[in-house]
PDB file of C-alpha atoms in Angstrom:
ATOM      1  CA  MET A   1      41.998   0.583 -11.253  1.00 44.00           C
ATOM      2  CA  MET A   2      41.561   2.373  -7.942  1.00 41.00           C
ATOM      3  CA  ILE A   3      40.603   5.593  -9.755  1.00 44.00           C
ATOM      4  CA  VAL A   4      37.887   3.784 -11.710  1.00 43.00           C
ATOM      5  CA  SER A   5      36.470   2.217  -8.544  1.00 49.00           C
ATOM      6  CA  ARG A   6      36.451   5.610  -6.812  1.00 45.00           C
ATOM      7  CA  ASN A   7      34.622   7.185  -9.747  1.00 50.00           C
ATOM      8  CA  ARG A   8      32.013   4.447  -9.591  1.00 51.00           C
ATOM      9  CA  MET A   9      31.638   4.948  -5.857  1.00 47.00           C
ATOM     10  CA  PHE A  10      31.152   8.713  -6.225  1.00 44.00           C
ATOM     11  CA  GLN A  11      28.660   8.136  -9.037  1.00 50.00           C
ATOM     12  CA  TYR A  12      26.736   5.735  -6.789  1.00 50.00           C
ATOM     13  CA  LEU A  13      26.812   8.208  -3.922  1.00 53.00           C
ATOM     14  CA  ASP A  14      25.455  10.963  -6.152  1.00 67.00           C
ATOM     15  CA  ILE A  15      22.590   8.756  -7.338  1.00 72.00           C
ATOM     16  CA  TYR A  16      21.883   7.706  -3.759  1.00 71.00           C
ATOM     17  CA  ASP A  17      21.824  11.305  -2.497  1.00 74.00           C
ATOM     18  CA  VAL A  18      19.537  12.465  -5.304  1.00 80.00           C
ATOM     19  CA  SER A  19      17.110   9.563  -4.882  1.00 79.00           C
ATOM     20  CA  LEU A  20      17.067  10.060  -1.110  1.00 79.00           C
ATOM     21  CA  CYS A  21      16.254  13.746  -1.562  1.00 84.00           C
ATOM     22  CA  ILE A  22      13.462  12.940  -4.024  1.00 85.00           C
ATOM     23  CA  THR A  23      12.095  10.300  -1.645  1.00 86.00           C
ATOM     24  CA  TRP A  24      11.811  12.750   1.257  1.00 87.00           C
ATOM     25  CA  MET A  25      10.297  15.420  -0.993  1.00 89.00           C
ATOM     26  CA  LEU A  26       7.609  12.969  -2.116  1.00 89.00           C
ATOM     27  CA  ILE A  27       6.878  11.931   1.479  1.00 88.00           C
ATOM     28  CA  PHE A  28       6.495  15.521   2.692  1.00 89.00           C
ATOM     29  CA  TRP A  29       4.425  16.511  -0.346  1.00 90.00           C
ATOM     30  CA  ASP A  30       2.117  13.537   0.145  1.00 90.00           C
ATOM     31  CA  TYR A  31       1.549  14.314   3.826  1.00 89.00           C
ATOM     32  CA  LEU A  32       0.881  17.980   3.171  1.00 89.00           C
ATOM     33  CA  ILE A  33      -1.867  17.335   0.631  1.00 91.00           C
ATOM     34  CA  THR A  34      -3.488  14.218   2.144  1.00 89.00           C
ATOM     35  CA  LEU A  35      -3.273  14.550   5.934  1.00 88.00           C
ATOM     36  CA  ASP A  36      -6.649  16.291   6.201  1.00 86.00           C
ATOM     37  CA  ASP A  37      -8.308  13.587   4.092  1.00 86.00           C
ATOM     38  CA  GLU A  38      -6.658  10.889   6.185  1.00 88.00           C
ATOM     39  CA  ILE A  39      -8.021  12.402   9.394  1.00 86.00           C
ATOM     40  CA  ALA A  40     -11.513  12.855   7.962  1.00 84.00           C
ATOM     41  CA  LEU A  41     -11.797   9.493   6.208  1.00 83.00           C
ATOM     42  CA  PHE A  42      -9.779   7.019   8.284  1.00 86.00           C
ATOM     43  CA  TRP A  43      -9.095   8.288  11.794  1.00 85.00           C
ATOM     44  CA  VAL A  44     -12.781   8.388  12.741  1.00 80.00           C
ATOM     45  CA  SER A  45     -13.835   5.287  10.813  1.00 77.00           C
ATOM     46  CA  ARG A  46     -14.504   1.894  12.295  1.00 80.00           C
ATOM     47  CA  ARG A  47     -11.791  -0.704  12.608  1.00 81.00           C
ATOM     48  CA  SER A  48     -11.415  -2.881   9.530  1.00 82.00           C
ATOM     49  CA  TRP A  49      -8.763  -4.705   7.550  1.00 84.00           C
ATOM     50  CA  ILE A  50      -8.537  -1.936   4.976  1.00 85.00           C
ATOM     51  CA  LYS A  51      -8.000   0.632   7.734  1.00 87.00           C
ATOM     52  CA  PHE A  52      -5.174  -1.439   9.228  1.00 90.00           C
ATOM     53  CA  LEU A  53      -3.556  -1.886   5.806  1.00 91.00           C
ATOM     54  CA  PHE A  54      -3.928   1.819   5.042  1.00 90.00           C
ATOM     55  CA  PHE A  55      -2.011   2.872   8.148  1.00 91.00           C
ATOM     56  CA  ALA A  56       0.591   0.130   7.650  1.00 92.00           C
ATOM     57  CA  ASN A  57       1.203   1.306   4.097  1.00 92.00           C
ATOM     58  CA  ARG A  58       1.150   4.934   5.170  1.00 90.00           C
ATOM     59  CA  TYR A  59       3.610   4.807   8.062  1.00 91.00           C
ATOM     60  CA  MET A  60       5.849   1.785   7.501  1.00 90.00           C
ATOM     61  CA  GLY A  61       7.831   3.572   4.807  1.00 86.00           C
ATOM     62  CA  LEU A  62       8.073   6.736   6.888  1.00 88.00           C
ATOM     63  CA  ILE A  63       9.461   4.815   9.877  1.00 88.00           C
ATOM     64  CA  LEU A  64      12.049   3.078   7.687  1.00 85.00           C
ATOM     65  CA  ARG A  65      13.141   6.373   6.135  1.00 83.00           C
ATOM     66  CA  ILE A  66      13.566   7.843   9.627  1.00 86.00           C
ATOM     67  CA  CYS A  67      15.731   4.824  10.479  1.00 82.00           C
ATOM     68  CA  ASP A  68      17.825   5.621   7.403  1.00 78.00           C
ATOM     69  CA  MET A  69      18.296   9.175   8.602  1.00 79.00           C
ATOM     70  CA  ILE A  70      19.282   8.094  12.109  1.00 81.00           C
ATOM     71  CA  GLY A  71      21.704   5.556  10.662  1.00 74.00           C
ATOM     72  CA  GLU A  72      23.365   8.200   8.508  1.00 71.00           C
ATOM     73  CA  ILE A  73      23.777  10.519  11.493  1.00 75.00           C
ATOM     74  CA  PHE A  74      25.400   7.949  13.794  1.00 71.00           C
ATOM     75  CA  ARG A  75      27.383   6.081  11.173  1.00 63.00           C
ATOM     76  CA  ASP A  76      31.157   6.486  10.935  1.00 52.00           C
ATOM     77  CA  ALA A  77      31.962   9.322   8.519  1.00 46.00           C
ATOM     78  CA  ASP A  78      34.905   7.396   7.018  1.00 48.00           C
ATOM     79  CA  THR A  79      32.685   4.477   6.019  1.00 47.00           C
ATOM     80  CA  PRO A  80      29.248   6.019   5.501  1.00 45.00           C
ATOM     81  CA  PHE A  81      27.929   3.142   3.448  1.00 44.00           C
ATOM     82  CA  SER A  82      29.443   0.142   5.194  1.00 44.00           C
ATOM     83  CA  ASP A  83      26.168  -1.702   5.138  1.00 47.00           C
ATOM     84  CA  TYR A  84      26.127  -1.566   1.328  1.00 45.00           C
ATOM     85  CA  ARG A  85      29.629  -3.041   1.201  1.00 43.00           C
ATOM     86  CA  CYS A  86      28.477  -5.689   3.644  1.00 47.00           C
ATOM     87  CA  ARG A  87      25.796  -6.623   1.158  1.00 45.00           C
ATOM     88  CA  CYS A  88      28.310  -6.862  -1.677  1.00 45.00           C
ATOM     89  CA  GLU A  89      31.067  -8.693   0.202  1.00 44.00           C
ATOM     90  CA  VAL A  90      29.137 -11.390   2.038  1.00 43.00           C
ATOM     91  CA  ASP A  91      29.848 -14.985   1.109  1.00 45.00           C
ATOM     92  CA  SER A  92      27.359 -17.790   0.836  1.00 41.00           C
ATOM     93  CA  LYS A  93      27.537 -18.490   4.595  1.00 43.00           C
ATOM     94  CA  ASP A  94      26.438 -14.947   5.410  1.00 50.00           C
ATOM     95  CA  SER A  95      23.840 -14.575   2.688  1.00 49.00           C
ATOM     96  CA  PHE A  96      21.190 -13.465   5.171  1.00 50.00           C
ATOM     97  CA  CYS A  97      23.207 -10.307   5.828  1.00 52.00           C
ATOM     98  CA  SER A  98      21.898  -8.984   2.524  1.00 52.00           C
ATOM     99  CA  VAL A  99      18.322  -9.564   3.643  1.00 53.00           C
ATOM    100  CA  SER A 100      18.155  -7.464   6.803  1.00 52.00           C
ATOM    101  CA  ASN A 101      21.247  -5.249   7.019  1.00 56.00           C
ATOM    102  CA  GLU A 102      19.508  -2.216   5.499  1.00 59.00           C
ATOM    103  CA  THR A 103      16.008  -0.855   5.006  1.00 57.00           C
ATOM    104  CA  SER A 104      16.110  -1.565   1.274  1.00 59.00           C
ATOM    105  CA  GLY A 105      16.962  -5.215   1.909  1.00 65.00           C
ATOM    106  CA  THR A 106      14.677  -8.074   1.025  1.00 72.00           C
ATOM    107  CA  LEU A 107      13.136  -8.356   4.504  1.00 76.00           C
ATOM    108  CA  TYR A 108      11.838  -4.783   4.730  1.00 80.00           C
ATOM    109  CA  LEU A 109      11.076  -4.478   1.025  1.00 82.00           C
ATOM    110  CA  THR A 110       9.005  -7.657   1.098  1.00 83.00           C
ATOM    111  CA  ALA A 111       7.058  -6.478   4.153  1.00 87.00           C
ATOM    112  CA  GLN A 112       6.126  -3.208   2.437  1.00 89.00           C
ATOM    113  CA  LEU A 113       5.208  -4.961  -0.796  1.00 88.00           C
ATOM    114  CA  LEU A 114       3.006  -7.467   1.051  1.00 90.00           C
ATOM    115  CA  VAL A 115       0.944  -4.623   2.499  1.00 92.00           C
ATOM    116  CA  ILE A 116       0.586  -2.941  -0.903  1.00 90.00           C
ATOM    117  CA  GLU A 117      -0.274  -6.188  -2.677  1.00 90.00           C
ATOM    118  CA  SER A 118      -2.845  -7.083  -0.010  1.00 91.00           C
ATOM    119  CA  ILE A 119      -4.610  -3.765  -0.604  1.00 90.00           C
ATOM    120  CA  LEU A 120      -4.644  -4.331  -4.357  1.00 88.00           C
ATOM    121  CA  LEU A 121      -5.807  -7.916  -3.844  1.00 89.00           C
ATOM    122  CA  LEU A 122      -8.782  -6.815  -1.735  1.00 88.00           C
ATOM    123  CA  ARG A 123      -9.716  -4.129  -4.218  1.00 84.00           C
ATOM    124  CA  VAL A 124      -9.626  -6.423  -7.250  1.00 84.00           C
ATOM    125  CA  TRP A 125     -11.536  -9.056  -5.281  1.00 87.00           C
ATOM    126  CA  ALA A 126     -14.245  -6.497  -4.494  1.00 83.00           C
ATOM    127  CA  ILE A 127     -14.319  -5.433  -8.146  1.00 79.00           C
ATOM    128  CA  MET A 128     -14.834  -9.026  -9.278  1.00 80.00           C
ATOM    129  CA  GLY A 129     -17.808  -9.673  -7.018  1.00 81.00           C
ATOM    130  CA  LYS A 130     -16.176 -10.885  -3.769  1.00 84.00           C
ATOM    131  CA  ARG A 131     -16.249 -14.545  -4.718  1.00 87.00           C
ATOM    132  CA  ARG A 132     -14.469 -16.776  -2.257  1.00 90.00           C
ATOM    133  CA  TRP A 133     -12.565 -18.831  -4.825  1.00 91.00           C
ATOM    134  CA  ILE A 134     -11.136 -15.641  -6.342  1.00 88.00           C
ATOM    135  CA  LEU A 135      -9.885 -14.513  -2.932  1.00 90.00           C
ATOM    136  CA  TRP A 136      -8.189 -17.831  -2.201  1.00 93.00           C
ATOM    137  CA  THR A 137      -6.684 -17.980  -5.691  1.00 92.00           C
ATOM    138  CA  PHE A 138      -5.172 -14.521  -5.351  1.00 92.00           C
ATOM    139  CA  CYS A 139      -3.896 -15.286  -1.830  1.00 93.00           C
ATOM    140  CA  GLY A 140      -2.215 -18.460  -3.065  1.00 93.00           C
ATOM    141  CA  LEU A 141      -0.669 -16.595  -5.978  1.00 92.00           C
ATOM    142  CA  LEU A 142       0.609 -13.891  -3.632  1.00 91.00           C
ATOM    143  CA  ALA A 143       2.155 -16.483  -1.306  1.00 91.00           C
ATOM    144  CA  CYS A 144       3.877 -18.284  -4.195  1.00 90.00           C
ATOM    145  CA  THR A 145       5.346 -15.153  -5.804  1.00 88.00           C
ATOM    146  CA  THR A 146       6.502 -13.759  -2.449  1.00 86.00           C
ATOM    147  CA  THR A 147       8.184 -17.026  -1.453  1.00 86.00           C
ATOM    148  CA  ALA A 148       9.889 -17.384  -4.829  1.00 83.00           C
ATOM    149  CA  SER A 149      11.115 -13.777  -4.763  1.00 81.00           C
ATOM    150  CA  THR A 150      12.519 -14.155  -1.245  1.00 79.00           C
ATOM    151  CA  ILE A 151      14.383 -17.362  -2.102  1.00 79.00           C
ATOM    152  CA  LEU A 152      15.854 -15.824  -5.247  1.00 76.00           C
ATOM    153  CA  SER A 153      16.886 -12.690  -3.360  1.00 73.00           C
ATOM    154  CA  VAL A 154      18.670 -14.612  -0.607  1.00 72.00           C
ATOM    155  CA  TYR A 155      20.419 -17.334  -2.584  1.00 70.00           C
ATOM    156  CA  LEU A 156      20.780 -16.189  -6.205  1.00 64.00           C
ATOM    157  CA  PHE A 157      20.666 -12.364  -6.323  1.00 58.00           C
ATOM    158  CA  GLN A 158      22.498 -11.362  -3.164  1.00 56.00           C
ATOM    159  CA  ASN A 159      23.910  -8.194  -4.740  1.00 52.00           C
ATOM    160  CA  SER A 160      20.634  -7.157  -6.346  1.00 55.00           C
ATOM    161  CA  GLY A 161      17.845  -8.546  -4.216  1.00 54.00           C
ATOM    162  CA  SER A 162      15.507  -5.736  -5.224  1.00 65.00           C
ATOM    163  CA  ILE A 163      15.476  -7.053  -8.810  1.00 71.00           C
ATOM    164  CA  ALA A 164      14.247 -10.492  -7.740  1.00 68.00           C
ATOM    165  CA  THR A 165      11.706  -9.009  -5.328  1.00 71.00           C
ATOM    166  CA  SER A 166      10.433  -6.592  -7.955  1.00 75.00           C
ATOM    167  CA  THR A 167      10.150  -9.353 -10.546  1.00 79.00           C
ATOM    168  CA  GLY A 168       7.914 -11.524  -8.359  1.00 80.00           C
ATOM    169  CA  THR A 169       5.741  -8.570  -7.400  1.00 82.00           C
ATOM    170  CA  LEU A 170       5.497  -7.470 -11.024  1.00 84.00           C
ATOM    171  CA  ILE A 171       4.261 -10.904 -12.085  1.00 86.00           C
ATOM    172  CA  PHE A 172       1.598 -10.894  -9.362  1.00 87.00           C
ATOM    173  CA  GLU A 173       0.338  -7.412 -10.137  1.00 84.00           C
ATOM    174  CA  VAL A 174       0.254  -7.971 -13.896  1.00 86.00           C
ATOM    175  CA  ILE A 175      -1.947 -11.019 -13.295  1.00 87.00           C
ATOM    176  CA  ILE A 176      -4.429  -9.337 -10.942  1.00 85.00           C
ATOM    177  CA  PHE A 177      -4.614  -6.172 -13.053  1.00 82.00           C
ATOM    178  CA  SER A 178      -5.269  -8.351 -16.112  1.00 83.00           C
ATOM    179  CA  PHE A 179      -8.169  -9.978 -14.268  1.00 81.00           C
ATOM    180  CA  ALA A 180      -9.495  -6.541 -13.301  1.00 78.00           C
ATOM    181  CA  TRP A 181      -9.192  -5.261 -16.860  1.00 78.00           C
ATOM    182  CA  ASN A 182     -10.937  -8.337 -18.242  1.00 77.00           C
ATOM    183  CA  HIS A 183     -13.769  -7.932 -15.744  1.00 74.00           C
ATOM    184  CA  GLY A 184     -14.009  -4.209 -16.479  1.00 69.00           C
ATOM    185  CA  ILE A 185     -14.275  -4.765 -20.219  1.00 67.00           C
ATOM    186  CA  GLY A 186     -16.992  -7.372 -19.788  1.00 62.00           C
ATOM    187  CA  ALA A 187     -19.083  -5.788 -17.039  1.00 60.00           C
ATOM    188  CA  SER A 188     -18.346  -2.081 -16.699  1.00 55.00           C
ATOM    189  CA  GLY A 189     -18.041   1.100 -18.650  1.00 55.00           C
ATOM    190  CA  ASP A 190     -15.244   3.419 -19.675  1.00 56.00           C
ATOM    191  CA  SER A 191     -15.131   5.268 -16.346  1.00 58.00           C
ATOM    192  CA  PHE A 192     -14.399   2.026 -14.512  1.00 59.00           C
ATOM    193  CA  LEU A 193     -11.617   1.139 -16.937  1.00 60.00           C
ATOM    194  CA  ASN A 194     -10.109   4.596 -16.524  1.00 64.00           C
ATOM    195  CA  LEU A 195      -9.864   4.075 -12.760  1.00 66.00           C
ATOM    196  CA  ILE A 196      -8.126   0.724 -13.261  1.00 67.00           C
ATOM    197  CA  ALA A 197      -5.775   2.202 -15.870  1.00 68.00           C
ATOM    198  CA  VAL A 198      -4.666   5.073 -13.639  1.00 71.00           C
ATOM    199  CA  ASP A 199      -3.918   2.815 -10.676  1.00 72.00           C
ATOM    200  CA  SER A 200      -2.248   0.030 -12.650  1.00 76.00           C
ATOM    201  CA  LEU A 201       0.010   2.315 -14.699  1.00 77.00           C
ATOM    202  CA  SER A 202       1.087   4.301 -11.641  1.00 76.00           C
ATOM    203  CA  VAL A 203       1.988   1.146  -9.735  1.00 80.00           C
ATOM    204  CA  LEU A 204       3.702  -0.615 -12.630  1.00 80.00           C
ATOM    205  CA  CYS A 205       5.816   2.422 -13.538  1.00 82.00           C
ATOM    206  CA  SER A 206       7.455   2.332 -10.099  1.00 83.00           C
ATOM    207  CA  PHE A 207       8.958  -1.127 -10.663  1.00 82.00           C
ATOM    208  CA  PRO A 208      11.888  -0.048 -12.905  1.00 82.00           C
ATOM    209  CA  ILE A 209      12.845   2.582 -10.327  1.00 83.00           C
ATOM    210  CA  MET A 210      12.649   0.060  -7.507  1.00 81.00           C
ATOM    211  CA  ALA A 211      14.641  -2.589  -9.387  1.00 76.00           C
ATOM    212  CA  PHE A 212      17.382  -0.563 -11.078  1.00 79.00           C
ATOM    213  CA  LEU A 213      17.678   2.853  -9.388  1.00 79.00           C
ATOM    214  CA  ASP A 214      16.726   2.863  -5.695  1.00 82.00           C
ATOM    215  CA  PRO A 215      14.308   0.480  -3.946  1.00 83.00           C
ATOM    216  CA  ARG A 216      13.408   3.175  -1.408  1.00 85.00           C
ATOM    217  CA  LEU A 217      12.300   5.633  -4.072  1.00 87.00           C
ATOM    218  CA  GLY A 218      10.361   3.009  -6.016  1.00 87.00           C
ATOM    219  CA  ILE A 219       8.500   1.684  -2.984  1.00 88.00           C
ATOM    220  CA  THR A 220       7.716   5.259  -1.886  1.00 89.00           C
ATOM    221  CA  ILE A 221       6.113   6.042  -5.255  1.00 89.00           C
ATOM    222  CA  MET A 222       4.094   2.832  -5.062  1.00 90.00           C
ATOM    223  CA  SER A 223       3.001   3.521  -1.480  1.00 90.00           C
ATOM    224  CA  ILE A 224       1.876   7.063  -2.323  1.00 91.00           C
ATOM    225  CA  THR A 225      -0.098   5.741  -5.296  1.00 88.00           C
ATOM    226  CA  ILE A 226      -1.910   3.233  -3.075  1.00 89.00           C
ATOM    227  CA  THR A 227      -2.623   5.911  -0.458  1.00 89.00           C
ATOM    228  CA  HIS A 228      -4.226   8.206  -3.030  1.00 89.00           C
ATOM    229  CA  MET A 229      -6.204   5.279  -4.450  1.00 86.00           C
ATOM    230  CA  LEU A 230      -7.720   4.446  -1.047  1.00 87.00           C
ATOM    231  CA  LEU A 231      -8.502   8.071  -0.263  1.00 87.00           C
ATOM    232  CA  ARG A 232     -10.179   8.478  -3.646  1.00 84.00           C
ATOM    233  CA  LEU A 233     -12.228   5.340  -3.070  1.00 80.00           C
ATOM    234  CA  ARG A 234     -13.395   6.613   0.293  1.00 81.00           C
ATOM    235  CA  LYS A 235     -14.401   9.922  -1.234  1.00 79.00           C
ATOM    236  CA  ASN A 236     -16.271   8.265  -4.070  1.00 72.00           C
ATOM    237  CA  VAL A 237     -17.913   5.713  -1.739  1.00 57.00           C
ATOM    238  CA  LEU A 238     -16.669   2.730  -3.713  1.00 45.00           C
ATOM    239  CA  PRO A 239     -16.206  -0.788  -2.306  1.00 46.00           C
ATOM    240  CA  ASP A 240     -12.626  -0.807  -1.042  1.00 46.00           C
ATOM    241  CA  THR A 241     -12.979  -3.553   1.561  1.00 46.00           C
ATOM    242  CA  ALA A 242     -14.104  -7.122   1.706  1.00 44.00           C
ATOM    243  CA  GLY A 243     -17.314  -5.939   3.360  1.00 47.00           C
ATOM    244  CA  PRO A 244     -20.221  -3.781   2.170  1.00 47.00           C
ATOM    245  CA  LEU A 245     -20.035  -0.327   0.717  1.00 46.00           C
ATOM    246  CA  LEU A 246     -18.461   2.461   2.723  1.00 43.00           C
ATOM    247  CA  GLN A 247     -21.831   3.965   3.588  1.00 41.00           C
ATOM    248  CA  MET A 248     -22.957   0.673   5.110  1.00 44.00           C
ATOM    249  CA  VAL A 249     -19.700   0.105   6.988  1.00 38.00           C
ATOM    250  CA  GLU A 250     -18.914   3.557   8.312  1.00 38.00           C
ATOM    251  CA  LEU A 251     -22.346   5.021   8.971  1.00 37.00           C
ATOM    252  CA  THR A 252     -25.010   3.844  11.375  1.00 35.00           C
ATOM    253  CA  THR A 253     -28.215   2.666   9.757  1.00 34.00           C
ATOM    254  CA  PHE A 254     -31.262   4.241  11.356  1.00 34.00           C
ATOM    255  CA  ARG A 255     -34.624   2.562  11.199  1.00 37.00           C
ATOM    256  CA  ALA A 256     -37.583   4.881  11.206  1.00 39.00           C
ATOM    257  CA  THR A 257     -40.605   3.427  12.949  1.00 36.00           C
ATOM    258  CA  ALA A 258     -43.836   4.940  14.158  1.00 38.00           C
ATOM    259  CA  ASN A 259     -47.072   3.529  15.447  1.00 43.00           C
ATOM    260  CA  ALA A 260     -50.513   4.427  14.311  1.00 43.00           C
ATOM    261  CA  ASN A 261     -50.710   7.377  16.694  1.00 46.00           C
ATOM    262  CA  GLY A 262     -47.385   8.770  15.465  1.00 47.00           C
ATOM    263  CA  ALA A 263     -45.498   7.983  18.688  1.00 48.00           C
ATOM    264  CA  MET A 264     -42.196   6.152  19.077  1.00 45.00           C
ATOM    265  CA  PRO A 265     -42.615   2.497  20.036  1.00 45.00           C
ATOM    266  CA  LEU A 266     -41.456   1.945  23.594  1.00 42.00           C
ATOM    267  CA  ALA A 267     -40.329  -1.625  22.886  1.00 43.00           C
ATOM    268  CA  ALA A 268     -37.867  -0.460  20.247  1.00 41.00           C
ATOM    269  CA  LEU A 269     -36.351   2.114  22.576  1.00 37.00           C
ATOM    270  CA  GLU A 270     -36.030  -0.378  25.420  1.00 39.00           C
ATOM    271  CA  ALA A 271     -34.317  -2.857  23.099  1.00 41.00           C
ATOM    272  CA  GLY A 272     -31.675  -0.275  22.265  1.00 41.00           C
ATOM    273  CA  GLU A 273     -32.533  -0.037  18.580  1.00 42.00           C
ATOM    274  CA  ASP A 274     -31.614   3.059  16.601  1.00 40.00           C
ATOM    275  CA  VAL A 275     -34.787   4.968  15.848  1.00 38.00           C
ATOM    276  CA  ILE A 276     -35.203   8.251  14.047  1.00 38.00           C
ATOM    277  CA  ASP A 277     -38.424  10.202  13.688  1.00 41.00           C
ATOM    278  CA  ILE A 278     -39.006  11.260  10.093  1.00 41.00           C
ATOM    279  CA  ARG A 279     -42.412  12.842  10.654  1.00 42.00           C
ATOM    280  CA  PRO A 280     -42.748  16.338   9.207  1.00 47.00           C
ATOM    281  CA  TYR A 281     -41.994  19.145  11.601  1.00 41.00           C
ATOM    282  CA  PRO A 282     -44.987  21.288  12.645  1.00 48.00           C
ATOM    283  CA  HIS A 283     -45.345  24.440  10.614  1.00 49.00           C
ATOM    284  CA  GLY A 284     -44.912  27.718  12.430  1.00 46.00           C
ATOM    285  CA  ASN A 285     -47.556  30.383  12.630  1.00 42.00           C
TER     286      ASN A 285
END
C-alpha cells in the first residue's frame, strides 16, 4: 500500500515539475515577443479600464509564479509539497485552508479569472454595440457564476477546487462567446467571425488543462491568449474598451481653423484649444 502511494506521489511530482517548466517557458516566451508591443501600445497610452486590466492580467500571474519559486526555495526539503497535503487533509472546519494556502487555490485562481473575464466582457460588450442592458446582464452573470464557483470550491470540492472554478468560468465564457458569435453571424462578415473563433477556441482549450492537469499552466495559457488579443486589437485599432475607438481615445484631436486672412485666431489660442495649420507650405524657388 505504501509503495502504491509513493508511486502516485512521484507521478504527481513529475507532472508538477513538467507543468511548472512549461509554465515558465511560456511566460518567458511571451515576454520576449510582446514586451516591445506592450511598451509602444500601453505604457504611453492614457489611463483607462482596459489599460488597468491589461497590466493586472499581464503581471498578476508572473507575481504568483515568483511566489511559487520563492516558496520552493525556502520550503523544507523533506516536505516540499506540504501545502498540497494541507489541502487534501483539511477537515470541514478548516475548509478555507484549501482556498488560500497556495497560488493555485480558489482565492488566487478566482482573482486571475475575474480579470480575464472582465476583459472578455468589455470586448463582447463593445462588439454588441455598447448597450447598457447588455453590460449589466453580463456583469450579473459574471457575479453569479463566480459566487457559485467559489462556494462549490470551498464547501463541496475541497480537494479539486480548480474543477469547480473552471466549470463556472466555462459556463460564463460559453454564454458570452455564443452572444458574440450570434451577433457576428447577423451583423458582420467572415473576418469578424474568424477573430472571434481564434480567441474563443484558444481560451476554451485552456480549461481542461486548468481543471485536470495544473491550474497554473491553464491560467497562464489563458492569460497569454488575452494579452495577445489586446495587443492585436490595439494594432488593428479596434474597439477594445467601453469608450470610443483607439484613435479617439489615445490620440489628441486637432481642430484646424483659419480666418479669412489665413491667420490663426487669437481667441482659440488664448482659450487653450488645439489648433493646427493645414495651409499649404510655400513653394521654394
